[in-house]
Coordinates of C-alpha atoms and ligand atoms in Angstrom, one line a residue:
M1 CA 109.0 109.1 20.0
S2 CA 111.9 106.6 20.4
R3 CA 111.9 104.0 23.1
P4 CA 115.0 104.4 25.3
G5 CA 116.6 101.1 26.3
F6 CA 114.4 99.0 24.1
E7 CA 117.1 97.2 22.3
R8 CA 119.4 96.6 25.2
E9 CA 117.0 95.1 27.7
E10 CA 115.0 93.1 25.2
R11 CA 118.0 90.9 24.5
I12 CA 116.8 87.4 25.1
Q13 CA 119.0 84.3 25.0
F14 CA 116.9 82.2 22.7
D15 CA 114.7 82.5 19.7
L16 CA 111.1 83.1 20.9
E17 CA 109.7 82.4 17.5
D18 CA 110.2 78.7 17.9
C19 CA 108.8 78.5 21.5
G20 CA 105.4 77.3 22.7
F21 CA 103.0 79.4 24.8
E22 CA 104.1 78.0 28.2
T23 CA 107.7 78.7 27.4
L24 CA 106.9 82.3 26.4
A25 CA 104.9 82.7 29.7
L26 CA 108.0 81.7 31.7
R27 CA 110.8 83.1 29.6
A28 CA 109.8 85.9 27.3
G29 CA 110.9 89.4 28.4
Q30 CA 113.2 88.1 31.1
V31 CA 115.8 90.6 32.2
R32 CA 119.2 89.6 33.6
N33 CA 121.5 92.4 34.8
G34 CA 124.7 90.4 35.3
E35 CA 124.2 89.2 38.9
G36 CA 123.0 85.8 37.8
E37 CA 119.7 86.1 39.5
H38 CA 117.1 83.4 38.5
C39 CA 114.0 85.3 39.5
D40 CA 113.5 88.6 37.7
P41 CA 114.7 91.6 39.8
I42 CA 112.3 94.5 40.7
Y43 CA 113.7 97.9 39.6
T44 CA 112.2 100.1 42.2
T45 CA 113.7 103.4 41.1
S46 CA 111.9 106.5 39.9
S47 CA 114.9 107.8 37.8
F48 CA 118.1 106.6 36.3
V49 CA 121.6 108.1 36.4
F50 CA 123.9 109.0 33.5
S51 CA 127.7 108.7 33.4
S52 CA 128.1 112.2 32.1
A53 CA 126.2 115.3 31.1
R54 CA 126.8 114.3 27.5
E55 CA 125.2 111.0 28.0
A56 CA 122.2 112.6 29.8
A57 CA 121.8 115.0 26.8
A58 CA 122.1 112.1 24.3
R59 CA 119.4 110.1 26.2
F60 CA 117.0 113.0 26.4
N61 CA 117.3 113.9 22.8
G62 CA 117.0 110.3 21.7
D63 CA 120.5 109.9 20.2
E64 CA 121.2 107.2 22.7
E65 CA 118.9 104.5 24.0
G66 CA 118.6 104.0 27.8
N67 CA 116.3 104.6 30.7
I68 CA 115.6 108.1 31.9
Y69 CA 112.6 108.1 34.2
S70 CA 110.2 105.3 35.3
R71 CA 107.2 107.1 33.9
F72 CA 108.8 106.6 30.5
T73 CA 110.5 103.2 30.8
N74 CA 111.5 100.9 33.5
P75 CA 113.2 97.5 33.1
S76 CA 110.6 95.6 35.2
V77 CA 107.7 97.2 33.4
R78 CA 109.3 96.5 30.1
A79 CA 109.9 92.8 31.0
F80 CA 106.1 92.5 31.6
E81 CA 105.3 94.4 28.4
N82 CA 107.6 92.1 26.4
R83 CA 106.2 89.0 28.0
I84 CA 102.5 89.8 27.5
A85 CA 103.2 90.9 23.9
A86 CA 104.9 87.6 23.1
M87 CA 102.0 85.7 24.6
E88 CA 99.4 87.6 22.6
G89 CA 101.5 87.3 19.4
G90 CA 101.8 91.1 19.2
E91 CA 104.8 93.3 18.2
R92 CA 104.8 95.4 21.2
G93 CA 103.0 95.8 24.6
V94 CA 102.4 98.9 26.7
A95 CA 101.7 98.5 30.4
T96 CA 99.2 100.7 32.1
A97 CA 98.1 101.7 35.6
S98 CA 94.8 99.7 35.3
G99 CA 92.6 98.1 32.7
M100 CA 90.7 101.3 32.3
A101 CA 93.9 103.2 31.7
A102 CA 94.6 100.8 28.9
I103 CA 91.2 101.6 27.3
L104 CA 91.6 105.3 27.9
S105 CA 95.0 105.3 26.3
V106 CA 93.7 103.5 23.1
A107 CA 90.9 106.1 22.7
M108 CA 93.1 109.1 23.5
S109 CA 96.1 108.2 21.4
L110 CA 94.4 106.7 18.3
L111 CA 91.3 108.9 17.9
Q112 CA 90.6 112.5 17.4
T113 CA 87.7 115.0 17.5
G114 CA 85.1 114.0 15.0
D115 CA 85.9 110.3 15.1
H116 CA 83.3 107.6 15.9
I117 CA 83.5 104.3 17.9
V118 CA 81.3 101.3 17.4
C119 CA 81.2 99.4 20.6
S120 CA 79.6 96.2 21.9
R121 CA 76.8 97.1 24.4
S122 CA 78.0 94.2 26.6
V123 CA 81.3 95.7 27.7
F124 CA 82.6 96.4 31.2
G125 CA 80.5 99.1 32.8
S126 CA 83.3 101.6 33.2
T127 CA 84.1 101.2 29.5
V128 CA 80.5 102.4 28.7
S129 CA 80.9 105.4 31.1
L130 CA 84.3 106.2 29.7
F131 CA 83.1 106.4 26.1
Q132 CA 79.7 108.0 26.9
K133 CA 80.7 110.5 29.5
Y134 CA 84.3 111.4 29.0
I135 CA 85.5 110.4 25.5
S136 CA 82.4 112.1 24.1
R137 CA 83.7 115.4 25.5
A138 CA 86.5 115.2 23.0
G139 CA 83.8 115.1 20.3
I140 CA 84.1 111.4 19.8
E141 CA 80.7 109.7 19.7
T142 CA 80.0 106.0 20.4
T143 CA 77.3 103.7 19.0
F144 CA 76.5 100.7 21.1
V145 CA 75.4 97.5 19.3
D146 CA 74.3 93.9 20.1
P147 CA 77.7 92.1 20.1
T148 CA 76.2 88.9 18.6
D149 CA 74.5 90.6 15.6
L150 CA 76.9 91.1 12.7
D151 CA 74.4 93.2 10.8
A152 CA 74.2 95.6 13.8
W153 CA 78.0 96.0 13.6
R154 CA 77.8 96.6 9.9
G155 CA 74.8 99.0 10.2
A156 CA 76.5 101.2 12.8
V157 CA 79.4 102.1 10.6
Q158 CA 79.7 105.8 9.7
K159 CA 82.1 107.6 7.4
N160 CA 84.0 108.7 10.5
T161 CA 84.1 105.3 12.3
R162 CA 87.7 104.7 13.4
L163 CA 87.5 102.2 16.2
F164 CA 85.5 99.0 16.9
F165 CA 85.6 97.8 20.5
L166 CA 84.4 94.5 22.0
E167 CA 84.8 92.1 24.8
T168 CA 84.2 88.3 24.2
P169 CA 82.9 86.4 26.0
S170 CA 80.8 89.1 27.6
N171 CA 80.2 89.7 31.3
P172 CA 77.9 88.4 32.8
L173 CA 76.0 86.5 30.1
S174 CA 78.9 84.9 28.3
E175 CA 77.7 86.1 24.9
L176 CA 80.4 85.8 22.2
T177 CA 81.3 88.0 19.3
D178 CA 82.8 86.5 16.1
V179 CA 86.2 88.3 16.2
R180 CA 87.2 87.2 12.6
A181 CA 83.9 88.6 11.2
V182 CA 83.9 91.8 13.1
A183 CA 87.6 92.4 12.2
E184 CA 86.6 92.1 8.6
I185 CA 83.8 94.6 9.0
A186 CA 86.1 97.0 10.8
H187 CA 88.8 96.8 8.3
K188 CA 86.4 97.3 5.4
A189 CA 85.4 100.5 7.2
D190 CA 89.0 101.5 7.6
A191 CA 88.7 101.2 11.4
L192 CA 90.8 99.4 14.0
L193 CA 89.4 96.6 16.1
A194 CA 90.3 96.5 19.8
V195 CA 89.4 93.4 21.8
D196 CA 89.3 93.4 25.6
N197 CA 90.7 89.9 26.2
C198 CA 90.2 90.0 30.0
F199 CA 88.0 86.9 30.3
C200 CA 89.9 84.5 28.1
T201 CA 93.5 85.8 28.4
P202 CA 96.0 84.8 25.7
A203 CA 95.9 81.3 27.2
L204 CA 92.5 80.7 25.7
Q205 CA 92.1 83.3 22.9
Q206 CA 94.5 85.4 20.9
P207 CA 92.5 88.1 19.2
L208 CA 95.4 89.4 17.1
K209 CA 95.6 86.0 15.4
L210 CA 91.8 86.3 14.7
G211 CA 92.4 89.6 12.9
A212 CA 92.1 92.2 15.7
D213 CA 94.5 95.1 15.7
I214 CA 94.7 95.8 19.5
V215 CA 94.3 93.6 22.6
I216 CA 93.4 95.2 25.9
H217 CA 93.9 93.6 29.3
S218 CA 92.9 94.3 32.8
A219 CA 95.9 92.6 34.4
T220 CA 94.0 92.9 37.6
K221 CA 92.0 89.8 36.7
Y222 CA 93.4 86.5 35.5
L223 CA 96.9 87.8 34.6
D224 CA 97.6 88.4 38.2
G225 CA 94.9 85.9 39.2
Q226 CA 95.5 86.2 42.9
G227 CA 93.9 89.5 43.7
R228 CA 97.0 91.5 44.5
C229 CA 97.4 94.4 42.1
I230 CA 95.6 96.8 39.7
G231 CA 97.1 97.0 36.3
G232 CA 96.5 96.8 32.6
A233 CA 98.1 96.3 29.2
V234 CA 97.7 97.2 25.5
V235 CA 99.2 94.9 22.9
G236 CA 99.3 95.3 19.2
Y237 CA 101.4 96.4 16.3
E238 CA 104.3 98.9 16.4
K239 CA 102.5 101.8 14.6
E240 CA 99.6 101.9 17.0
M241 CA 101.6 100.9 20.1
E242 CA 104.0 103.8 19.6
E243 CA 101.0 106.2 19.9
V244 CA 99.7 104.4 23.0
F245 CA 103.2 104.4 24.5
G246 CA 103.4 108.1 23.8
F247 CA 100.1 108.8 25.6
I248 CA 101.0 106.7 28.7
R249 CA 104.4 108.3 28.9
T250 CA 103.0 111.7 28.7
G251 CA 99.6 111.2 30.4
G252 CA 101.2 109.4 33.3
A253 CA 98.9 106.3 33.7
C254 CA 102.0 104.0 33.9
M255 CA 102.4 100.7 35.8
S256 CA 104.6 100.6 38.9
P257 CA 107.6 98.3 38.7
F258 CA 106.4 96.3 41.7
N259 CA 103.0 95.6 40.1
A260 CA 104.8 94.7 36.8
W261 CA 106.9 92.1 38.7
V262 CA 103.7 90.6 40.4
F263 CA 102.1 90.4 36.9
M264 CA 105.2 88.6 35.6
K265 CA 104.8 86.0 38.3
G266 CA 101.1 85.7 37.4
L267 CA 101.9 85.1 33.8
E268 CA 104.2 82.2 34.7
T269 CA 101.3 80.2 36.0
L270 CA 98.6 81.6 33.7
S271 CA 98.3 78.6 31.4
L272 CA 98.0 76.1 34.4
R273 CA 95.5 78.2 36.2
M274 CA 93.3 78.8 33.1
R275 CA 93.2 75.1 32.5
E276 CA 91.9 74.5 36.0
H277 CA 89.5 77.4 35.9
C278 CA 88.0 76.0 32.7
R279 CA 87.8 72.5 34.2
N280 CA 86.0 73.6 37.4
A281 CA 83.7 76.0 35.6
Q282 CA 82.7 73.3 33.1
A283 CA 81.9 70.9 35.8
M284 CA 80.0 73.5 37.8
A285 CA 78.0 74.6 34.8
E286 CA 77.0 71.0 34.0
W287 CA 76.0 70.4 37.7
L288 CA 74.1 73.7 38.1
Q289 CA 72.2 73.0 34.9
Q290 CA 70.7 69.8 36.5
Q291 CA 69.6 71.5 39.7
P292 CA 65.8 72.1 40.1
G293 CA 66.2 75.6 41.5
I294 CA 68.2 76.8 38.5
A295 CA 66.2 78.2 35.6
R296 CA 69.1 78.7 33.2
V297 CA 72.9 78.6 33.0
H298 CA 75.0 80.8 30.8
Y299 CA 78.3 79.2 29.8
A300 CA 79.8 78.7 26.4
G301 CA 81.1 75.3 27.4
L302 CA 77.6 73.9 27.4
P303 CA 76.5 72.4 24.1
S304 CA 73.2 74.1 24.7
H305 CA 74.8 77.6 24.5
P306 CA 73.8 79.2 21.2
Q307 CA 77.4 80.0 20.4
H308 CA 79.1 76.9 21.5
E309 CA 80.5 76.2 18.1
L310 CA 81.8 79.8 17.7
A311 CA 83.5 79.4 21.1
K312 CA 85.2 76.3 19.9
S313 CA 86.4 78.0 16.7
Q314 CA 88.0 81.0 18.4
Q315 CA 88.9 79.9 21.9
T316 CA 90.9 77.0 23.1
G317 CA 88.9 76.8 26.4
F318 CA 85.6 78.2 27.7
G319 CA 86.9 80.2 30.6
G320 CA 86.2 80.4 34.3
V321 CA 83.2 82.7 34.5
L322 CA 79.6 81.6 34.3
S323 CA 76.2 83.0 35.3
F324 CA 72.9 81.4 36.1
E325 CA 69.3 82.5 36.8
V326 CA 67.6 81.2 39.9
A327 CA 63.9 80.4 40.0
G328 CA 62.4 83.5 41.7
G329 CA 63.5 87.1 41.4
Q330 CA 66.0 89.4 43.2
E331 CA 65.1 88.1 46.7
A332 CA 65.8 84.5 45.7
A333 CA 69.1 85.5 44.1
W334 CA 70.2 87.4 47.2
R335 CA 69.1 84.5 49.5
F336 CA 71.2 82.1 47.3
I337 CA 74.3 84.4 47.6
D338 CA 73.9 85.0 51.3
A339 CA 73.6 81.3 52.1
T340 CA 77.0 80.5 50.6
E341 CA 79.9 80.2 53.1
I342 CA 83.1 79.6 51.1
V343 CA 82.9 81.7 48.0
S344 CA 83.6 85.5 48.3
I345 CA 80.8 88.0 47.7
T346 CA 82.7 90.5 45.6
G347 CA 82.5 92.3 42.3
N348 CA 85.9 91.1 41.3
L349 CA 86.5 88.1 39.0
G350 CA 89.4 86.1 37.5
D351 CA 90.8 85.1 40.9
V352 CA 92.0 81.7 42.2
K353 CA 89.3 82.2 44.9
T354 CA 85.7 81.8 43.6
T355 CA 83.7 85.0 43.7
I356 CA 79.9 85.4 43.5
T357 CA 78.0 88.6 42.5
H358 CA 74.5 89.8 41.8
P359 CA 75.2 91.9 38.6
Y360 CA 71.8 93.6 38.6
T361 CA 72.4 95.5 41.9
T362 CA 76.3 95.7 41.8
T363 CA 78.5 95.6 38.8
H364 CA 75.6 96.6 36.5
G365 CA 73.7 98.6 39.1
R366 CA 74.2 102.0 37.4
M367 CA 72.8 100.7 34.1
A368 CA 69.2 101.9 33.4
D369 CA 66.6 99.1 34.0
A370 CA 65.5 99.2 30.4
D371 CA 69.1 98.7 29.2
K372 CA 69.5 95.8 31.6
D373 CA 66.3 94.3 30.3
A374 CA 67.4 94.7 26.7
A375 CA 70.8 93.1 27.5
G376 CA 69.1 90.2 29.4
I377 CA 70.6 91.0 32.8
T378 CA 67.7 90.0 35.0
R379 CA 67.1 90.4 38.7
S380 CA 67.4 86.6 39.2
L381 CA 70.9 86.4 37.6
V382 CA 73.9 85.4 39.7
R383 CA 77.5 85.5 38.3
L384 CA 80.1 83.0 39.5
S385 CA 83.8 83.4 38.7
V386 CA 84.8 79.8 39.4
G387 CA 88.2 79.5 41.2
L388 CA 90.5 76.7 42.1
E389 CA 89.0 75.4 45.3
T390 CA 88.2 71.7 45.6
L391 CA 85.2 71.2 43.2
E392 CA 83.2 69.2 45.7
D393 CA 83.5 72.0 48.3
L394 CA 82.3 74.5 45.7
K395 CA 79.3 72.3 44.8
A396 CA 78.5 72.0 48.5
D397 CA 78.5 75.8 48.8
M398 CA 76.2 76.2 45.8
Q399 CA 74.0 73.5 47.4
R400 CA 73.7 75.8 50.4
G401 CA 72.5 78.5 48.0
L402 CA 70.0 76.2 46.4
D403 CA 68.6 75.1 49.8
A404 CA 67.9 78.7 50.7
L405 CA 65.7 79.2 47.6
Ligands
PLP1 C1 87.9 94.8 35.4 C2 87.8 95.0 33.9 C3 88.2 96.1 33.3 C4 88.8 97.3 34.0 O1 90.1 96.9 34.6 P1 90.7 97.7 35.9 O2 92.0 97.0 36.0 O3 89.7 97.4 37.0 O4 90.8 99.1 35.5 C5 88.1 96.2 31.9 N1 87.5 95.2 31.2 C6 87.1 94.1 31.8 C7 86.4 93.0 30.9 C8 87.2 93.9 33.2 O5 86.7 92.8 33.7

């Protein structure tokens, strides 16, 4: 399937190869349509017109490049795709309606009946359901493994294994997976490695450079960062991305031009925001660790984290999400959460506003108790996605929680 309009609109005025990450975040993928606008336009159009019947025919049969219909291509969506691809160091990006649509598109376009997936057991809850309940209907089985145990990854490989899937650091316990090592195991098995890079974003971790083949994003989280839109992206190499693009174009889980424009704006400040998220989360983790009511803090930025060195070797920052266990069980955790006044009680994360969640009864509520126990997700665990409020105000809010224990 050819990509209409790809050449024409990708034209960029400078050589991206020589540019730094922040420059890419601001300039890559930019579209100018001759009006001299400085901010990217939003192409809110469902379809595109042709100058003649001959041109229409040429576009439809692929002889001529150009837009046809916004489910296939749209200049605003393509601008976002080119920008996120440049930031991840990939050859091509495909925008999707949501993060889950990104994961669905990878499974549906790159696997077939009889194939097998090896997946970290600490991935986003809907990812587990998608593989277990729906992808399995296509005759594609999934084996879930401890993401920190390289022997478990190796041991799960079957003759028909075609995809490895992981998320690092994990939610909510901040467990890391060694991307370089798992990429090597996957490639030895002739399988692709897909990494959900939602928690780090390309500002802190670039999985393709660590050997992964595919990067997945829920743009809903840090890429937007301001809680406005649902969206996703897949980034990788031309061969796989052509298949993913074909599935999205045909299956219809495409991104709206408006959302693409919002995400473009989000990417412009990503680097800046991630730096501050890391700074606040680090300070918060260190402070929480010293509080008498806190039994344990999970954050890879703490030297006591068992994978602190691995985090330093594959990430350039430790991220904005941490979790901690309060002394006492579920009642204590709920009292802590209910006593806060500033932070938002919500399942979302990756927002400039701090969010607080009780994973056991919300985001991970549908997991069997035994699975939660095995994964270390206890009743006393609280997850904090540290935002950009004044740090002292956030500490004061956590102190309210501590006082309620
Ligand atoms: C939220 C999330 C997703 C799903 O993204 P949606 O945009 O909600 O579909 C996938 N992976 C991770 C790690 C997430 O946090």
